[in-house]
Amino acid sequence: MVKVKNGVLGVGIFVIYLLVVFQGIQVFYPAPEYGDFCDRGEFVEPRPLLPETSCKSAGIAEKQDECAAQKAMFRAEYDDRGCVIDGYCDDCNVRYDEAREAYDQNFFVIVLVIG
């Protein structure tokens, strides 16, 4: 019975230790936030599907493919009928992923040293 109590107490202390370590790291070394890299206000409302013949979008597919090759998001610009008239590549998600990867590596090293 004493061994069971010691085991439960040891697990409890270990859990508390992990919580203190992870919360302490978050206080002194906060994780990058998605909102710091990408403006969530840029997302447009979903638009109704129009018949394909009603919109002419020359060159848009190439721009979308170019953005996909760069692993960036294509941000479309619409006219008053809801047709895509232009767009651009937004690489905020790429910059966020790079910052998050660097943070995760540093976090791992910190936890490795503390643990």
Coordinates of C-alpha atoms in Angstrom, one line a residue:
M1 CA 0.0 0.0 0.0
V2 CA 2.9 2.4 0.8
K3 CA 4.4 1.7 -2.6
V4 CA 1.2 2.6 -4.4
K5 CA 1.0 5.9 -2.4
N6 CA 4.6 6.7 -3.3
G7 CA 3.9 5.9 -6.9
V8 CA 0.9 8.1 -7.1
L9 CA 2.7 10.9 -5.2
G10 CA 5.6 10.6 -7.6
V11 CA 3.4 10.8 -10.7
G12 CA 1.6 13.8 -9.2
I13 CA 4.9 15.6 -8.5
F14 CA 6.0 14.8 -12.0
V15 CA 2.9 16.3 -13.5
I16 CA 3.2 19.4 -11.4
Y17 CA 6.8 19.7 -12.4
L18 CA 5.9 19.5 -16.1
L19 CA 3.2 22.1 -15.7
V20 CA 5.6 24.5 -14.0
V21 CA 8.3 24.0 -16.6
F22 CA 6.0 24.5 -19.6
Q23 CA 4.2 27.5 -18.1
G24 CA 7.5 29.0 -17.1
I25 CA 8.9 28.7 -20.6
Q26 CA 5.8 30.3 -22.0
V27 CA 6.2 33.3 -19.7
F28 CA 9.8 34.0 -20.6
Y29 CA 9.8 32.7 -24.2
P30 CA 6.3 33.0 -25.7
A31 CA 5.3 31.1 -28.9
P32 CA 4.8 33.1 -32.1
E33 CA 1.2 33.9 -32.8
Y34 CA -0.5 33.4 -36.2
G35 CA -2.0 36.9 -35.9
D36 CA 1.4 38.5 -35.7
F37 CA 2.2 37.3 -39.2
C38 CA -1.2 37.1 -40.9
D39 CA -4.0 39.6 -40.7
R40 CA -7.2 37.5 -40.2
G41 CA -9.2 40.4 -41.6
E42 CA -7.9 39.7 -45.1
F43 CA -10.1 36.6 -45.5
V44 CA -13.1 37.4 -47.7
E45 CA -16.6 36.2 -47.3
P46 CA -17.5 33.1 -49.3
R47 CA -18.9 34.1 -52.6
P48 CA -21.7 32.3 -54.5
L49 CA -20.6 30.2 -57.4
L50 CA -21.2 31.8 -60.7
P51 CA -21.6 30.1 -64.1
E52 CA -18.2 29.6 -65.6
T53 CA -19.1 31.6 -68.7
S54 CA -20.0 34.7 -66.8
C55 CA -16.4 35.5 -65.6
K56 CA -13.3 35.8 -67.6
S57 CA -10.2 35.4 -65.5
A58 CA -7.2 35.5 -67.7
G59 CA -3.9 34.6 -66.0
I60 CA -5.4 33.9 -62.6
A61 CA -4.7 30.2 -62.7
E62 CA -1.1 30.9 -63.4
K63 CA -0.9 33.2 -60.4
Q64 CA -2.5 30.6 -58.2
D65 CA -0.1 27.9 -59.4
E66 CA 2.8 30.3 -58.7
C67 CA 1.6 30.9 -55.2
A68 CA 1.2 27.2 -54.7
A69 CA 4.8 26.6 -55.8
Q70 CA 5.9 29.1 -53.2
K71 CA 3.7 27.5 -50.6
A72 CA 2.0 30.9 -50.2
M73 CA -1.8 31.6 -50.1
F74 CA -3.4 33.2 -53.1
R75 CA -5.5 36.3 -52.1
A76 CA -8.0 37.1 -54.8
E77 CA -9.4 40.5 -55.6
Y78 CA -13.0 40.6 -56.8
D79 CA -15.0 43.0 -58.9
D80 CA -18.6 44.1 -58.1
R81 CA -20.0 40.9 -59.8
G82 CA -17.9 38.6 -57.7
C83 CA -15.5 37.7 -60.4
V84 CA -11.8 37.3 -59.7
I85 CA -10.0 40.2 -61.5
D86 CA -6.6 39.9 -59.9
G87 CA -4.7 38.5 -56.9
Y88 CA -1.4 38.3 -55.1
C89 CA 0.6 35.8 -53.2
D90 CA 0.5 36.2 -49.4
D91 CA 3.5 34.5 -47.8
C92 CA 2.5 35.3 -44.2
N93 CA 1.8 31.6 -43.5
V94 CA 5.3 30.7 -44.8
R95 CA 6.9 33.3 -42.4
Y96 CA 4.8 32.0 -39.5
D97 CA 5.8 28.4 -40.2
E98 CA 9.5 29.4 -40.3
A99 CA 9.1 31.3 -37.0
R100 CA 7.2 28.4 -35.4
E101 CA 9.8 25.9 -36.5
A102 CA 12.6 28.0 -35.0
Y103 CA 10.6 28.3 -31.8
D104 CA 9.9 24.6 -31.6
Q105 CA 13.6 23.8 -32.0
N106 CA 14.6 26.3 -29.3
F107 CA 11.8 25.0 -27.0
F108 CA 13.0 21.5 -27.4
V109 CA 16.6 22.5 -26.5
I110 CA 15.3 24.4 -23.4
V111 CA 13.2 21.4 -22.3
L112 CA 16.1 19.0 -22.9
V113 CA 18.4 21.1 -20.7
I114 CA 15.8 21.5 -17.9
G115 CA 14.7 17.9 -18.0

